[in-house]
């Protein structure tokens, strides 16, 4: 079984659930405020650990209580936190999240220390990996760091999975080094210019990304499941319907599930099914890391 090395952000999420997400300039009264650990990198590290992955997490936090708390919670999840760095000048990341009655969310991130995580911060030992190991990244850290890790990890034969969130256009040389990419519909449109809202358009966008040399393109499509494009495969992978309470971190749990299944040697179709099941459980619960399921629940 391979290891999973997650390199990405950690935030503290400030969440309010309300009937609906306010329009610009509008105030709505919501429910009770709650604070819980988040950040796409940390969410994926925690979700992978709970699904039995052997996880190392590299992130950058500030010298503050939020950073201390994030690190100690990650340790409690059994994650290797030796490579977590502290930034003396910037605060730990924060996210302001509104969730509506259908579980849809709206997020603004103040990345703080996350955006100073540079290639120089990453210890060489992190790259002491094998072909079985999986690197997992997102886009809440500088793109130059993502490019550096992807190049170094793929040169060693390790698999690199990118969850391209928040959405951003990406250079061809980065895409061609990826074992897998997991955009949602909006991110797939940003990457390809093709609006994605059904299996047909998802297939077109997935083909375009696949033609750039990505081995496995998986477009997550909420309640419909995920579209998978791989060598000899082009199909929807449906998911059992659930009642969504909060979709925050569903993409994180999906990507973590995919990484765990791949680290265990499962084939790509099996891995997407596994990831779908993990994500479906997570949307039935409030919060980011708080919603990530344990292996026994699958
Ligand atoms: O993917 C959900 C995450 O996005 C939240 O936990 C928030 O911190 C932002 O990073």
Coordinates of C-alpha atoms and ligand atoms in Angstrom, one line a residue:
X1 CA 0.0 0.0 0.0
X2 CA 1.3 3.4 -1.0
X3 CA 1.5 6.6 1.2
X4 CA -0.5 9.7 0.6
X5 CA 1.4 13.0 0.7
X6 CA -1.0 16.0 0.8
X7 CA 0.5 19.4 0.1
X8 CA -2.0 22.2 0.6
X9 CA -3.9 24.7 2.7
X10 CA -5.3 24.5 6.2
X11 CA -7.9 27.0 7.3
X12 CA -10.3 27.6 10.2
X13 CA -13.9 27.7 8.8
X14 CA -16.4 30.2 10.3
X15 CA -19.8 28.9 9.2
X16 CA -23.4 30.1 9.3
X17 CA -26.3 28.1 7.9
X18 CA -29.2 30.2 6.6
X19 CA -32.4 29.7 4.5
X20 CA -30.5 31.1 1.5
X21 CA -27.2 32.7 0.6
X22 CA -27.5 36.5 0.6
X23 CA -27.4 38.4 -2.7
X24 CA -24.7 41.2 -3.1
X25 CA -25.6 44.1 -0.7
X26 CA -28.2 42.0 1.2
X27 CA -28.3 40.9 4.9
X28 CA -30.0 37.6 5.8
X29 CA -30.6 36.3 9.3
X30 CA -29.0 32.8 9.7
X31 CA -28.8 30.1 12.4
X32 CA -26.1 29.4 14.9
X33 CA -22.5 30.3 14.1
X34 CA -20.0 27.5 14.4
X35 CA -16.2 27.2 13.8
X36 CA -14.5 24.1 12.6
X37 CA -11.3 23.0 11.0
X38 CA -11.1 23.3 7.2
X39 CA -8.9 24.2 4.2
X40 CA -8.9 22.0 1.1
X41 CA -5.5 20.5 1.9
X42 CA -6.3 19.7 5.6
X43 CA -9.8 18.4 4.7
X44 CA -8.2 16.0 2.2
X45 CA -5.5 14.9 4.6
X46 CA -8.1 14.2 7.3
X47 CA -10.6 12.5 5.0
X48 CA -7.8 10.2 3.6
X49 CA -6.6 9.3 7.1
X50 CA -10.1 8.4 8.2
X51 CA -10.4 6.2 5.2
X52 CA -7.3 4.3 6.4
X53 CA -4.7 6.2 4.2
X54 CA -1.2 6.5 5.5
X55 CA -1.0 10.3 5.3
X56 CA 1.7 13.0 5.5
X57 CA 0.5 16.6 5.4
X58 CA 2.6 19.6 4.4
X59 CA 1.1 23.0 5.0
X60 CA 2.0 26.4 6.4
X61 CA 0.2 28.1 9.4
X62 CA 0.7 31.3 11.3
X63 CA 2.1 31.7 14.8
X64 CA -1.4 31.8 16.3
X65 CA -4.0 29.8 18.1
X66 CA -5.7 28.7 14.9
X67 CA -2.5 27.3 13.6
X68 CA -1.7 25.5 16.9
X69 CA -5.2 24.0 17.0
X70 CA -5.1 22.9 13.3
X71 CA -1.8 21.1 13.9
X72 CA -2.9 19.3 17.1
X73 CA -6.2 18.1 15.5
X74 CA -4.3 16.7 12.5
X75 CA -2.0 14.8 14.9
X76 CA -5.0 13.3 16.6
X77 CA -6.1 12.0 13.2
X78 CA -2.9 10.0 13.0
X79 CA -1.4 12.2 10.3
X80 CA 2.4 12.8 9.9
X81 CA 2.7 16.5 10.7
X82 CA 6.5 16.7 10.8
X83 CA 6.6 18.9 7.7
X84 CA 4.1 21.6 8.9
X85 CA 5.8 25.0 8.7
X86 CA 5.1 28.1 10.7
X87 CA 5.1 31.6 9.0
X88 CA 6.3 34.3 11.4
X89 CA 4.7 37.1 9.3
X90 CA 1.2 35.9 8.2
X91 CA -1.8 34.6 10.1
X92 CA -3.3 31.1 9.6
X93 CA -5.9 30.8 6.9
X94 CA -9.5 31.5 7.5
X95 CA -12.7 30.8 5.5
X96 CA -16.1 32.5 5.8
X97 CA -18.8 30.1 4.7
X98 CA -22.5 30.4 4.3
X99 CA -24.6 27.3 3.7
X100 CA -28.2 27.4 2.4
X101 CA -31.1 25.1 3.2
X102 CA -30.3 22.8 0.3
X103 CA -26.7 22.4 1.6
X104 CA -25.2 24.6 -1.2
X105 CA -22.4 26.8 0.1
X106 CA -20.5 30.0 -0.7
X107 CA -17.0 30.5 0.6
X108 CA -14.5 33.4 0.9
X109 CA -11.0 32.4 1.9
X110 CA -8.4 34.7 3.5
X111 CA -5.4 32.4 2.8
X112 CA -2.8 34.1 5.0
X113 CA 0.2 31.8 5.5
X114 CA -1.1 29.2 3.0
X115 CA -0.1 31.6 0.1
X116 CA 3.5 31.8 1.4
X117 CA 4.1 28.0 1.2
X118 CA 6.9 28.0 -1.3
X119 CA 9.0 25.2 -3.0
X120 CA 11.8 26.1 -0.6
X121 CA 9.6 25.2 2.4
X122 CA 9.2 21.6 1.4
X123 CA 11.7 19.3 3.0
X124 CA 13.6 17.0 0.5
X125 CA 12.5 14.1 2.7
X126 CA 8.9 14.6 1.5
X127 CA 10.0 13.4 -1.9
X128 CA 11.5 10.2 -0.6
X129 CA 8.7 8.3 -2.3
X130 CA 8.0 5.3 -4.5
X131 CA 5.7 4.5 -7.5
X132 CA 3.0 3.3 -5.1
X133 CA 2.8 6.7 -3.4
X134 CA 0.3 9.4 -4.2
X135 CA 0.8 13.2 -4.0
X136 CA -2.4 15.1 -3.5
X137 CA -2.7 18.9 -4.1
X138 CA -5.2 21.7 -4.6
X139 CA -5.0 25.4 -5.6
X140 CA -5.1 27.2 -2.2
X141 CA -1.3 27.5 -2.2
X142 CA 0.9 29.2 -4.8
X143 CA 0.7 27.7 -8.3
X144 CA 4.5 27.7 -8.5
X145 CA 4.6 25.3 -5.5
X146 CA 2.1 23.0 -7.1
X147 CA 4.1 22.9 -10.3
X148 CA 7.4 22.2 -8.4
X149 CA 5.8 19.3 -6.5
X150 CA 4.1 17.8 -9.6
X151 CA 7.3 17.9 -11.6
X152 CA 9.5 16.4 -8.8
X153 CA 7.0 13.8 -7.7
X154 CA 6.1 12.6 -11.2
X155 CA 9.9 12.4 -12.1
X156 CA 10.2 9.9 -9.2
X157 CA 7.3 7.9 -10.7
X158 CA 4.8 8.8 -7.9
X159 CA 1.2 9.5 -8.9
X160 CA 0.1 13.1 -8.7
X161 CA -3.6 13.9 -8.2
X162 CA -4.8 17.6 -8.5
X163 CA -8.1 18.9 -7.2
X164 CA -8.1 22.1 -9.2
X165 CA -10.0 24.2 -6.6
X166 CA -10.4 27.2 -6.4
X167 CA -10.8 27.3 -10.2
X168 CA -7.9 28.6 -12.2
X169 CA -6.5 28.1 -15.7
X170 CA -3.5 25.8 -15.7
X171 CA -0.4 25.3 -17.9
X172 CA -0.2 22.3 -20.2
X173 CA 3.1 21.0 -18.8
X174 CA 1.4 20.8 -15.3
X175 CA -1.7 19.0 -16.7
X176 CA 0.4 16.5 -18.7
X177 CA 2.3 15.4 -15.5
X178 CA -1.0 14.4 -13.7
X179 CA -2.2 10.9 -12.9
X180 CA -5.6 12.3 -12.2
X181 CA -7.6 15.6 -11.9
X182 CA -10.9 16.1 -10.1
X183 CA -12.6 19.3 -11.1
X184 CA -16.3 20.0 -10.4
X185 CA -18.5 21.4 -13.2
X186 CA -17.4 25.0 -12.6
X187 CA -13.7 24.2 -12.4
X188 CA -14.0 22.0 -15.5
X189 CA -15.5 24.9 -17.4
X190 CA -12.6 27.2 -16.3
X191 CA -10.0 24.6 -17.4
X192 CA -11.6 23.9 -20.8
X193 CA -13.9 26.8 -21.7
X194 CA -16.8 24.2 -22.1
X195 CA -19.8 24.8 -19.9
X196 CA -20.5 21.5 -18.1
X197 CA -24.0 20.7 -16.9
X198 CA -24.8 17.2 -18.1
X199 CA -23.0 13.9 -19.0
X200 CA -22.7 15.1 -22.7
X201 CA -20.9 18.3 -21.9
X202 CA -18.9 16.6 -19.1
X203 CA -17.7 14.1 -21.7
X204 CA -16.6 16.9 -24.0
X205 CA -14.7 18.7 -21.3
X206 CA -13.2 15.5 -20.0
X207 CA -12.0 14.6 -23.6
X208 CA -10.3 18.0 -23.9
X209 CA -8.5 17.5 -20.6
X210 CA -7.6 13.9 -21.4
X211 CA -6.1 15.0 -24.7
X212 CA -3.6 17.1 -22.7
X213 CA -2.0 14.0 -21.3
X214 CA -3.8 13.6 -17.9
X215 CA -4.2 9.9 -17.4
X216 CA -7.6 10.0 -15.5
X217 CA -10.0 12.9 -15.7
X218 CA -12.9 12.8 -13.2
X219 CA -15.5 15.6 -13.2
X220 CA -17.5 15.6 -10.0
X221 CA -21.2 16.4 -10.7
X222 CA -22.8 16.6 -7.3
X223 CA -25.9 14.4 -6.9
X224 CA -25.4 12.9 -10.4
X225 CA -22.1 11.3 -9.4
X226 CA -18.9 11.8 -11.5
X227 CA -17.8 11.6 -15.1
X228 CA -14.8 9.4 -15.7
X229 CA -12.5 9.6 -18.8
X230 CA -9.6 7.3 -18.8
X231 CA -7.8 5.0 -21.3
X232 CA -10.7 3.0 -22.8
X233 CA -13.3 4.5 -20.4
X234 CA -15.7 7.4 -20.9
X235 CA -18.8 7.2 -18.7
X236 CA -20.8 8.5 -15.8
X237 CA -20.2 6.8 -12.5
X238 CA -23.5 7.4 -10.6
X239 CA -23.9 7.8 -6.9
X240 CA -26.7 6.7 -4.5
X241 CA -28.9 9.7 -3.8
X242 CA -28.8 11.2 -0.3
X243 CA -30.4 14.2 1.4
X244 CA -27.7 17.0 1.4
X245 CA -27.3 19.0 4.6
X246 CA -24.0 20.7 3.7
X247 CA -21.9 20.1 0.6
X248 CA -18.8 21.9 2.0
X249 CA -15.8 19.7 1.4
X250 CA -17.6 17.1 -0.7
X251 CA -15.0 17.5 -3.4
X252 CA -12.3 17.2 -0.8
X253 CA -13.7 13.9 0.6
X254 CA -14.1 12.6 -3.0
X255 CA -10.5 13.4 -3.9
X256 CA -9.2 11.9 -0.7
X257 CA -11.3 8.8 -1.3
X258 CA -9.8 8.5 -4.8
X259 CA -6.3 8.9 -3.5
X260 CA -6.8 6.2 -0.8
X261 CA -8.3 3.7 -3.3
X262 CA -5.4 4.4 -5.8
X263 CA -2.8 4.0 -3.0
X264 CA -4.4 0.6 -2.3
X265 CA -4.0 -0.5 -5.9
X266 CA -7.7 -0.4 -6.9
X267 CA -8.4 0.3 -10.6
X268 CA -9.7 3.7 -11.6
X269 CA -13.4 2.7 -11.9
X270 CA -13.4 1.0 -8.5
X271 CA -11.6 4.1 -7.1
X272 CA -14.2 6.5 -8.4
X273 CA -17.0 4.4 -6.9
X274 CA -15.2 4.4 -3.6
X275 CA -14.8 8.2 -3.7
X276 CA -18.4 8.7 -4.7
X277 CA -19.6 6.7 -1.6
X278 CA -17.3 8.7 0.7
X279 CA -18.5 12.0 -0.7
X280 CA -22.2 11.0 -0.5
X281 CA -21.8 10.4 3.3
X282 CA -20.0 13.7 3.8
X283 CA -22.8 15.8 2.4
X284 CA -25.3 14.4 4.9
X285 CA -23.3 16.1 7.7
X286 CA -22.4 19.7 8.6
X287 CA -18.9 21.0 8.4
X288 CA -15.7 20.3 6.4
X289 CA -13.4 17.9 8.3
X290 CA -16.3 17.2 10.7
X291 CA -18.2 15.6 7.8
X292 CA -15.4 13.2 6.6
X293 CA -16.5 9.6 7.0
X294 CA -14.5 6.8 8.6
X295 CA -13.7 3.7 6.5
X296 CA -16.1 1.4 8.5
X297 CA -19.0 3.7 7.4
X298 CA -18.4 2.9 3.8
Ligands
LIG1 O1 -13.5 22.7 0.2 C1 -14.0 23.3 1.4 C2 -12.9 24.2 2.0 O2 -12.7 25.3 1.1 C3 -13.3 24.8 3.3 O3 -13.0 24.0 4.4 C4 -12.6 26.1 3.3 O4 -11.7 26.3 4.3 C5 -12.0 26.3 1.9 O5 -10.7 26.0 1.9

